[in-house]
Amino acid sequence: MGTSVSETHSSSLHPENNNSNVAEEEGGTTLSKKAAKKEAMKQEKLKLQQESAAAAAAALASASIESDPLSENYGEVALQDMQSKAVTGRKWIRIGLVNESLKDKTVLVRGRIQTTRPVGKNIGFLVLREQGFTIQCVLTVAENLISRQMVKFATSLSKESHVDVEGIVSVPDAPIKGATQQVELQIRKIYGISKALPMLPINIDDAARSEADIEKAMQSGEKFVHVNQDTRLNFRVLDLRTPANQGIFRIQSQVETAFRNYLLSKDFVGIHTPKLIAGSSEGGNPAFLAQSPQLHKQLSICSDFMGVFEVGPVFRAEDSFTHRHLCEFTGLDVEMEIKEHYFEVMDILDGLFVAIFGSLNENCKKELEAIWEQYPFKPLKYLRKTLRLTFEEGVQILKEAGVEVDPLGDLNTEVERKLGKLVLEKYGTEFYMLHRYPSAVRPFYTMPCYDNPAYSNSFDVFIRGEEIISGGQRVHVPELLRTREEGLGIDQAYIDGFQYGTAPHGGFGAGLERVVMLFCALNNIRKTSLFSRDPHRISP
Amino acid sequence: MGTSVSETHSSSLHPENNNSNVAEEEGGTTLSKKAAKKEAMKQEKLKLQQESAAAAAAALASASIESDPLSENYGEVALQDMQSKAVTGRKWIRIGLVNESLKDKTVLVRGRIQTTRPVGKNIGFLVLREQGFTIQCVLTVAENLISRQMVKFATSLSKESHVDVEGIVSVPDAPIKGATQQVELQIRKIYGISKALPMLPINIDDAARSEADIEKAMQSGEKFVHVNQDTRLNFRVLDLRTPANQGIFRIQSQVETAFRNYLLSKDFVGIHTPKLIAGSSEGGNPAFLAQSPQLHKQLSICSDFMGVFEVGPVFRAEDSFTHRHLCEFTGLDVEMEIKEHYFEVMDILDGLFVAIFGSLNENCKKELEAIWEQYPFKPLKYLRKTLRLTFEEGVQILKEAGVEVDPLGDLNTEVERKLGKLVLEKYGTEFYMLHRYPSAVRPFYTMPCYDNPAYSNSFDVFIRGEEIISGGQRVHVPELLRTREEGLGIDQAYIDGFQYGTAPHGGFGAGLERVVMLFCALNNIRKTSLFSRDPHRISP
């Protein structure tokens, strides 16, 4: 399952180390020993450069400010003044809200320095950023208002530092390029709130560069910095500031909200099951991390909650590097009583995911656009009533296209993708369910089909040709469960829990990161995990 | 911190082993070796009894049914018929919805056997339960409709087994005691869906007995079964079926929903931070479990999300048994940029918890009543605008009441309770905030006060005299953080994350289980943890 990875990207921190290898970023690219050493030396060098640059800038700034009679209008804010000294009643306005309606008004904003540009000694331009929004700010030397030292101070600020800017909103005649807000701020006061190191390991502009621009640059032979996946993850706090990443994690939050809201509306109960679980070995009772909430969400059904869901971490001791596996991900889990058929579970799943997709398209337009800007993709094609095919029908569709697979085996990743393409052609959907899987490829707790034990009451769900959800009806009869788990070393508490009356039930599990990845057609699950964990990454 | 536990309760599975020790159930009561052995033998005996009873019942049932011409109207459903054989279109109605408006209608319900009572050979009464709701069902022998064997089958069903019952709704003249629904079902068909062991380790009636009834029984010398906390937790799937427990976990789900909704309305982003984190030791890079999302929620602020929250597991290597500590609990965490004062964080906290309390009182009346029935408590007294006292003011209030405490030390649990009482008397609230804690008792990342480094920009929040939330302004300046963490062995990634521009920020963390416990005035956090984990409990 999953593709393995051969290529590694070397880190490229400096423009001169232009790495124009923009092949698809697959897998958890780990550096070779040599590359790692080179990387460490580069980091060390960068650190020294950073330190000396910072010291020089600080010396320069304090020297020039002291002698300026206008020094009250600018400068670094002292630590003491950021230690909750007073509630002054000042109102900061979000940069995204500064627009033409505020023309000639004085406003106060807090933002990061995106760029600085001095024009001679008397004029300076800054672009400030707050989350996805940017605004151009202008300083022009004027008597009793703006000094040359103030222009120098402002244009010497390091990128990504925070500043408070008080200024007057003006509306220029020409459209402003390079900023989202179509107004300018005429700076009156500017104070440094935080200081970023003057040399950053990643420039946000580089990290945010669109795949289209990279393509163009490559074709024209233009030099540019390509920030590879490993560097992004090493300096994730910078990488996350790009508009695409801001969008990705707001979308992730929205998926969870839509998931919860739909299930709550169907009278499901949100639960939290333990992640520390007993091992199967006798005696010592060692603790393990839950590979899924399977056991406890089923025990919750035994406990009369009827329908439950959980959003929580799931741990996997993955040892393969693929674009879609992590050692820790966020599970979206559902379990529910069923009256007579596992289609009841599929009905909930169907309504749920159609609701999630709808809510993303409806509520996250801006976020989807931000992602699209950097990583172009086409909106997901899905039906209002989700297509259901049996596994046997899937095998038949493949056969008709000349792909022979074991009718009682599993589909590998490649075949799943192929089937996805065929289904899209035939039914016009990139989201569909495949059910009645062969029993041999499902876990022991899966209920066999009533008419043929070689098949099971189970399903997988696919987005864009990749498996995203697994589920099915569970064996609820303890005697049957006992015969099926034999030799698997299952915790006895699991089966004991079923012997006090357990209704037929079923459920499914999905991965939050994978839902976001595939909805947005991203190529690596590390893009949708806030701080990802794989066998070679446990920090930051 | 926390009280330690001396008393242990022996398990009492049988009425004759009446354990009338109903002292407050404190802590994670563990059995002594001798008691454990006794308990194991008792369990073994119970198991043998269960097995032989089950075999006898099965033999009896099948023998008598075979010869009955009305056998189609009752019996055990075959496994095959529960393997998703068909979607029949039958509609089950929830027991809670069966009422007078359905008089004379035929309905189909699925519920658990709460009680069975044969009256002679021709009449049988059953009470069925579905979640909190119960309904009385009646069987009367009638030609071509109900046979004696059918009455026998129905009244022989073991408690907690599931049955499908088809019956006609009738409205009796007298009110029905012992069932929530004020209608009766005249049974026409009854089928066994699941079988519970005939002898249960906990009877739901015993587990659900109110503290008032226990008190009464004790005073009158009446015999009754007291189910102690350890037995409840050993057989949690039974214990969770009581109305109070059904209420507790629906309230827990509602707390989370209200928490999320409030913060989403303030433009916070829901995040999931990794639970596997790097150790501080050099080299090997061993993984640990996150003791809080502190590091990563702060890094999320460094990453421009401005305001974030997380609901997720938090792991603590607790070695003390107290009524309020667990090895694993569900953290409610918040982190946000602040413009100038940590009061901004307290404002969010204030609005958030007042909203949560309001939503519980508004939306969970039924659940609160169910808990109140078993564990009487008074509704939480809180103000619409939460009281804020400085730590120094708290110390002063204590002093005036004759309690001397170290003005630069921490408050112990007992003193916290005392202060809670004094605050309630003086200000009429059981929910209040205490801020400007001494720096010495706060973590290294806490921002000191601008005017006195012996105090810090931090706060604790109390419900009913117990600490429930901790928070404050964080040190956002990497240089200052470095001097403060020295020797603590903090992961370098933590501080590195701050050096690319970090705005002033703060936040807080609460425990979901503790919020529910204290809102409902329950006496043990194990009551509000679905499957609790303490140093002696890792199963089920």
mmCIF file with all atom_site columns, N, CA and C in Angstrom, chain A residues 364-405:
data_model
loop_
_atom_site.group_PDB
_atom_site.id
_atom_site.type_symbol
_atom_site.label_atom_id
_atom_site.label_alt_id
_atom_site.label_comp_id
_atom_site.label_asym_id
_atom_site.label_entity_id
_atom_site.label_seq_id
_atom_site.pdbx_PDB_ins_code
_atom_site.Cartn_x
_atom_site.Cartn_y
_atom_site.Cartn_z
_atom_site.occupancy
_atom_site.B_iso_or_equiv
_atom_site.pdbx_formal_charge
_atom_site.auth_seq_id
_atom_site.auth_comp_id
_atom_site.auth_asym_id
_atom_site.auth_atom_id
_atom_site.pdbx_PDB_model_num
ATOM 1   N N  . CYS A 1 364 ? -15.759 28.465 2.562   1.00 0.00 ? 364 CYS A N  1
ATOM 2   C CA . CYS A 1 364 ? -14.297 28.602 2.499   1.00 0.00 ? 364 CYS A CA 1
ATOM 3   C C  . CYS A 1 364 ? -13.822 29.024 1.110   1.00 0.00 ? 364 CYS A C  1
ATOM 4   N N  . LYS A 1 365 ? -14.607 29.840 0.445   1.00 0.00 ? 365 LYS A N  1
ATOM 5   C CA . LYS A 1 365 ? -14.231 30.272 -0.918  1.00 0.00 ? 365 LYS A CA 1
ATOM 6   C C  . LYS A 1 365 ? -12.867 30.935 -0.927  1.00 0.00 ? 365 LYS A C  1
ATOM 7   N N  . LYS A 1 366 ? -12.673 31.881 0.008   1.00 0.00 ? 366 LYS A N  1
ATOM 8   C CA . LYS A 1 366 ? -11.432 32.639 0.067   1.00 0.00 ? 366 LYS A CA 1
ATOM 9   C C  . LYS A 1 366 ? -10.239 31.703 0.321   1.00 0.00 ? 366 LYS A C  1
ATOM 10  N N  . GLU A 1 367 ? -10.420 30.766 1.235   1.00 0.00 ? 367 GLU A N  1
ATOM 11  C CA . GLU A 1 367 ? -9.353  29.833 1.582   1.00 0.00 ? 367 GLU A CA 1
ATOM 12  C C  . GLU A 1 367 ? -9.032  28.913 0.399   1.00 0.00 ? 367 GLU A C  1
ATOM 13  N N  . LEU A 1 368 ? -10.084 28.443 -0.281  1.00 0.00 ? 368 LEU A N  1
ATOM 14  C CA . LEU A 1 368 ? -9.858  27.563 -1.434  1.00 0.00 ? 368 LEU A CA 1
ATOM 15  C C  . LEU A 1 368 ? -9.127  28.316 -2.541  1.00 0.00 ? 368 LEU A C  1
ATOM 16  N N  . GLU A 1 369 ? -9.482  29.578 -2.723  1.00 0.00 ? 369 GLU A N  1
ATOM 17  C CA . GLU A 1 369 ? -8.788  30.387 -3.729  1.00 0.00 ? 369 GLU A CA 1
ATOM 18  C C  . GLU A 1 369 ? -7.312  30.550 -3.385  1.00 0.00 ? 369 GLU A C  1
ATOM 19  N N  . ALA A 1 370 ? -7.034  30.777 -2.102  1.00 0.00 ? 370 ALA A N  1
ATOM 20  C CA . ALA A 1 370 ? -5.635  30.944 -1.680  1.00 0.00 ? 370 ALA A CA 1
ATOM 21  C C  . ALA A 1 370 ? -4.826  29.677 -1.966  1.00 0.00 ? 370 ALA A C  1
ATOM 22  N N  . ILE A 1 371 ? -5.431  28.538 -1.728  1.00 0.00 ? 371 ILE A N  1
ATOM 23  C CA . ILE A 1 371 ? -4.736  27.279 -2.016  1.00 0.00 ? 371 ILE A CA 1
ATOM 24  C C  . ILE A 1 371 ? -4.580  27.118 -3.527  1.00 0.00 ? 371 ILE A C  1
ATOM 25  N N  . TRP A 1 372 ? -5.644  27.425 -4.227  1.00 0.00 ? 372 TRP A N  1
ATOM 26  C CA . TRP A 1 372 ? -5.651  27.280 -5.690  1.00 0.00 ? 372 TRP A CA 1
ATOM 27  C C  . TRP A 1 372 ? -4.576  28.143 -6.320  1.00 0.00 ? 372 TRP A C  1
ATOM 28  N N  . GLU A 1 373 ? -4.370  29.329 -5.754  1.00 0.00 ? 373 GLU A N  1
ATOM 29  C CA . GLU A 1 373 ? -3.344  30.243 -6.272  1.00 0.00 ? 373 GLU A CA 1
ATOM 30  C C  . GLU A 1 373 ? -1.979  29.564 -6.311  1.00 0.00 ? 373 GLU A C  1
ATOM 31  N N  . GLN A 1 374 ? -1.662  28.855 -5.224  1.00 0.00 ? 374 GLN A N  1
ATOM 32  C CA . GLN A 1 374 ? -0.341  28.237 -5.156  1.00 0.00 ? 374 GLN A CA 1
ATOM 33  C C  . GLN A 1 374 ? -0.331  26.837 -5.778  1.00 0.00 ? 374 GLN A C  1
ATOM 34  N N  . TYR A 1 375 ? -1.367  26.085 -5.501  1.00 0.00 ? 375 TYR A N  1
ATOM 35  C CA . TYR A 1 375 ? -1.436  24.705 -6.004  1.00 0.00 ? 375 TYR A CA 1
ATOM 36  C C  . TYR A 1 375 ? -2.714  24.532 -6.807  1.00 0.00 ? 375 TYR A C  1
ATOM 37  N N  . PRO A 1 376 ? -2.673  24.831 -8.093  1.00 0.00 ? 376 PRO A N  1
ATOM 38  C CA . PRO A 1 376 ? -3.907  24.800 -8.896  1.00 0.00 ? 376 PRO A CA 1
ATOM 39  C C  . PRO A 1 376 ? -4.578  23.430 -8.845  1.00 0.00 ? 376 PRO A C  1
ATOM 40  N N  . PHE A 1 377 ? -5.863  23.424 -8.639  1.00 0.00 ? 377 PHE A N  1
ATOM 41  C CA . PHE A 1 377 ? -6.607  22.168 -8.675  1.00 0.00 ? 377 PHE A CA 1
ATOM 42  C C  . PHE A 1 377 ? -8.040  22.439 -9.095  1.00 0.00 ? 377 PHE A C  1
ATOM 43  N N  . LYS A 1 378 ? -8.683  21.387 -9.564  1.00 0.00 ? 378 LYS A N  1
ATOM 44  C CA . LYS A 1 378 ? -10.080 21.504 -9.981  1.00 0.00 ? 378 LYS A CA 1
ATOM 45  C C  . LYS A 1 378 ? -10.988 21.090 -8.836  1.00 0.00 ? 378 LYS A C  1
ATOM 46  N N  . PRO A 1 379 ? -12.121 21.794 -8.656  1.00 0.00 ? 379 PRO A N  1
ATOM 47  C CA . PRO A 1 379 ? -13.048 21.417 -7.588  1.00 0.00 ? 379 PRO A CA 1
ATOM 48  C C  . PRO A 1 379 ? -13.446 19.953 -7.711  1.00 0.00 ? 379 PRO A C  1
ATOM 49  N N  . LEU A 1 380 ? -13.658 19.340 -6.561  1.00 0.00 ? 380 LEU A N  1
ATOM 50  C CA . LEU A 1 380 ? -14.042 17.930 -6.506  1.00 0.00 ? 380 LEU A CA 1
ATOM 51  C C  . LEU A 1 380 ? -15.394 17.719 -7.178  1.00 0.00 ? 380 LEU A C  1
ATOM 52  N N  . LYS A 1 381 ? -15.437 16.714 -8.053  1.00 0.00 ? 381 LYS A N  1
ATOM 53  C CA . LYS A 1 381 ? -16.716 16.325 -8.672  1.00 0.00 ? 381 LYS A CA 1
ATOM 54  C C  . LYS A 1 381 ? -17.389 15.275 -7.788  1.00 0.00 ? 381 LYS A C  1
ATOM 55  N N  . TYR A 1 382 ? -18.559 15.586 -7.290  1.00 0.00 ? 382 TYR A N  1
ATOM 56  C CA . TYR A 1 382 ? -19.280 14.594 -6.478  1.00 0.00 ? 382 TYR A CA 1
ATOM 57  C C  . TYR A 1 382 ? -20.774 14.721 -6.713  1.00 0.00 ? 382 TYR A C  1
ATOM 58  N N  . LEU A 1 383 ? -21.479 13.636 -6.483  1.00 0.00 ? 383 LEU A N  1
ATOM 59  C CA . LEU A 1 383 ? -22.921 13.594 -6.705  1.00 0.00 ? 383 LEU A CA 1
ATOM 60  C C  . LEU A 1 383 ? -23.655 13.942 -5.412  1.00 0.00 ? 383 LEU A C  1
ATOM 61  N N  . ARG A 1 384 ? -24.851 14.449 -5.513  1.00 0.00 ? 384 ARG A N  1
ATOM 62  C CA . ARG A 1 384 ? -25.628 14.786 -4.313  1.00 0.00 ? 384 ARG A CA 1
ATOM 63  C C  . ARG A 1 384 ? -26.013 13.516 -3.554  1.00 0.00 ? 384 ARG A C  1
ATOM 64  N N  . LYS A 1 385 ? -26.210 12.429 -4.307  1.00 0.00 ? 385 LYS A N  1
ATOM 65  C CA . LYS A 1 385 ? -26.428 11.123 -3.686  1.00 0.00 ? 385 LYS A CA 1
ATOM 66  C C  . LYS A 1 385 ? -25.254 10.255 -4.143  1.00 0.00 ? 385 LYS A C  1
ATOM 67  N N  . THR A 1 386 ? -24.435 9.852  -3.182  1.00 0.00 ? 386 THR A N  1
ATOM 68  C CA . THR A 1 386 ? -23.151 9.244  -3.524  1.00 0.00 ? 386 THR A CA 1
ATOM 69  C C  . THR A 1 386 ? -23.310 7.863  -4.189  1.00 0.00 ? 386 THR A C  1
ATOM 70  N N  . LEU A 1 387 ? -22.537 7.670  -5.222  1.00 0.00 ? 387 LEU A N  1
ATOM 71  C CA . LEU A 1 387 ? -22.525 6.401  -5.957  1.00 0.00 ? 387 LEU A CA 1
ATOM 72  C C  . LEU A 1 387 ? -22.057 5.250  -5.058  1.00 0.00 ? 387 LEU A C  1
ATOM 73  N N  . ARG A 1 388 ? -22.767 4.114  -5.141  1.00 0.00 ? 388 ARG A N  1
ATOM 74  C CA . ARG A 1 388 ? -22.362 2.900  -4.426  1.00 0.00 ? 388 ARG A CA 1
ATOM 75  C C  . ARG A 1 388 ? -22.142 1.772  -5.416  1.00 0.00 ? 388 ARG A C  1
ATOM 76  N N  . LEU A 1 389 ? -20.983 1.207  -5.402  1.00 0.00 ? 389 LEU A N  1
ATOM 77  C CA . LEU A 1 389 ? -20.698 0.030  -6.225  1.00 0.00 ? 389 LEU A CA 1
ATOM 78  C C  . LEU A 1 389 ? -20.277 -1.103 -5.300  1.00 0.00 ? 389 LEU A C  1
ATOM 79  N N  . THR A 1 390 ? -20.624 -2.337 -5.679  1.00 0.00 ? 390 THR A N  1
ATOM 80  C CA . THR A 1 390 ? -20.066 -3.446 -4.904  1.00 0.00 ? 390 THR A CA 1
ATOM 81  C C  . THR A 1 390 ? -18.628 -3.667 -5.368  1.00 0.00 ? 390 THR A C  1
ATOM 82  N N  . PHE A 1 391 ? -17.877 -4.312 -4.510  1.00 0.00 ? 391 PHE A N  1
ATOM 83  C CA . PHE A 1 391 ? -16.500 -4.656 -4.850  1.00 0.00 ? 391 PHE A CA 1
ATOM 84  C C  . PHE A 1 391 ? -16.482 -5.462 -6.155  1.00 0.00 ? 391 PHE A C  1
ATOM 85  N N  . GLU A 1 392 ? -17.433 -6.390 -6.274  1.00 0.00 ? 392 GLU A N  1
ATOM 86  C CA . GLU A 1 392 ? -17.495 -7.202 -7.493  1.00 0.00 ? 392 GLU A CA 1
ATOM 87  C C  . GLU A 1 392 ? -17.738 -6.339 -8.730  1.00 0.00 ? 392 GLU A C  1
ATOM 88  N N  . GLU A 1 393 ? -18.594 -5.328 -8.587  1.00 0.00 ? 393 GLU A N  1
ATOM 89  C CA . GLU A 1 393 ? -18.817 -4.409 -9.716  1.00 0.00 ? 393 GLU A CA 1
ATOM 90  C C  . GLU A 1 393 ? -17.539 -3.654 -10.064 1.00 0.00 ? 393 GLU A C  1
ATOM 91  N N  . GLY A 1 394 ? -16.798 -3.266 -9.008  1.00 0.00 ? 394 GLY A N  1
ATOM 92  C CA . GLY A 1 394 ? -15.525 -2.584 -9.223  1.00 0.00 ? 394 GLY A CA 1
ATOM 93  C C  . GLY A 1 394 ? -14.553 -3.476 -10.002 1.00 0.00 ? 394 GLY A C  1
ATOM 94  N N  . VAL A 1 395 ? -14.477 -4.735 -9.585  1.00 0.00 ? 395 VAL A N  1
ATOM 95  C CA . VAL A 1 395 ? -13.587 -5.693 -10.256 1.00 0.00 ? 395 VAL A CA 1
ATOM 96  C C  . VAL A 1 395 ? -13.994 -5.844 -11.723 1.00 0.00 ? 395 VAL A C  1
ATOM 97  N N  . GLN A 1 396 ? -15.300 -5.852 -11.970 1.00 0.00 ? 396 GLN A N  1
ATOM 98  C CA . GLN A 1 396 ? -15.817 -5.997 -13.333 1.00 0.00 ? 396 GLN A CA 1
ATOM 99  C C  . GLN A 1 396 ? -15.448 -4.779 -14.192 1.00 0.00 ? 396 GLN A C  1
ATOM 100 N N  . ILE A 1 397 ? -15.588 -3.593 -13.616 1.00 0.00 ? 397 ILE A N  1
ATOM 101 C CA . ILE A 1 397 ? -15.234 -2.363 -14.348 1.00 0.00 ? 397 ILE A CA 1
ATOM 102 C C  . ILE A 1 397 ? -13.757 -2.385 -14.732 1.00 0.00 ? 397 ILE A C  1
ATOM 103 N N  . LEU A 1 398 ? -12.934 -2.838 -13.789 1.00 0.00 ? 398 LEU A N  1
ATOM 104 C CA . LEU A 1 398 ? -11.501 -2.950 -14.067 1.00 0.00 ? 398 LEU A CA 1
ATOM 105 C C  . LEU A 1 398 ? -11.249 -3.966 -15.174 1.00 0.00 ? 398 LEU A C  1
ATOM 106 N N  . LYS A 1 399 ? -11.960 -5.089 -15.081 1.00 0.00 ? 399 LYS A N  1
ATOM 107 C CA . LYS A 1 399 ? -11.773 -6.163 -16.050 1.00 0.00 ? 399 LYS A CA 1
ATOM 108 C C  . LYS A 1 399 ? -12.098 -5.665 -17.459 1.00 0.00 ? 399 LYS A C  1
ATOM 109 N N  . GLU A 1 400 ? -13.186 -4.938 -17.561 1.00 0.00 ? 400 GLU A N  1
ATOM 110 C CA . GLU A 1 400 ? -13.589 -4.403 -18.868 1.00 0.00 ? 400 GLU A CA 1
ATOM 111 C C  . GLU A 1 400 ? -12.546 -3.451 -19.427 1.00 0.00 ? 400 GLU A C  1
ATOM 112 N N  . ALA A 1 401 ? -11.769 -2.841 -18.529 1.00 0.00 ? 401 ALA A N  1
ATOM 113 C CA . ALA A 1 401 ? -10.699 -1.944 -18.985 1.00 0.00 ? 401 ALA A CA 1
ATOM 114 C C  . ALA A 1 401 ? -9.371  -2.685 -19.105 1.00 0.00 ? 401 ALA A C  1
ATOM 115 N N  . GLY A 1 402 ? -9.428  -4.009 -18.990 1.00 0.00 ? 402 GLY A N  1
ATOM 116 C CA . GLY A 1 402 ? -8.225  -4.801 -19.197 1.00 0.00 ? 402 GLY A CA 1
ATOM 117 C C  . GLY A 1 402 ? -7.357  -4.979 -17.965 1.00 0.00 ? 402 GLY A C  1
ATOM 118 N N  . VAL A 1 403 ? -7.893  -4.611 -16.775 1.00 0.00 ? 403 VAL A N  1
ATOM 119 C CA . VAL A 1 403 ? -7.118  -4.781 -15.543 1.00 0.00 ? 403 VAL A CA 1
ATOM 120 C C  . VAL A 1 403 ? -7.678  -5.963 -14.770 1.00 0.00 ? 403 VAL A C  1
ATOM 121 N N  . GLU A 1 404 ? -6.872  -7.020 -14.665 1.00 0.00 ? 404 GLU A N  1
ATOM 122 C CA . GLU A 1 404 ? -7.319  -8.213 -13.933 1.00 0.00 ? 404 GLU A CA 1
ATOM 123 C C  . GLU A 1 404 ? -6.858  -8.121 -12.488 1.00 0.00 ? 404 GLU A C  1
ATOM 124 N N  . VAL A 1 405 ? -7.766  -8.288 -11.536 1.00 0.00 ? 405 VAL A N  1
ATOM 125 C CA . VAL A 1 405 ? -7.364  -8.331 -10.122 1.00 0.00 ? 405 VAL A CA 1
ATOM 126 C C  . VAL A 1 405 ? -7.997  -9.541 -9.462  1.00 0.00 ? 405 VAL A C  1
#
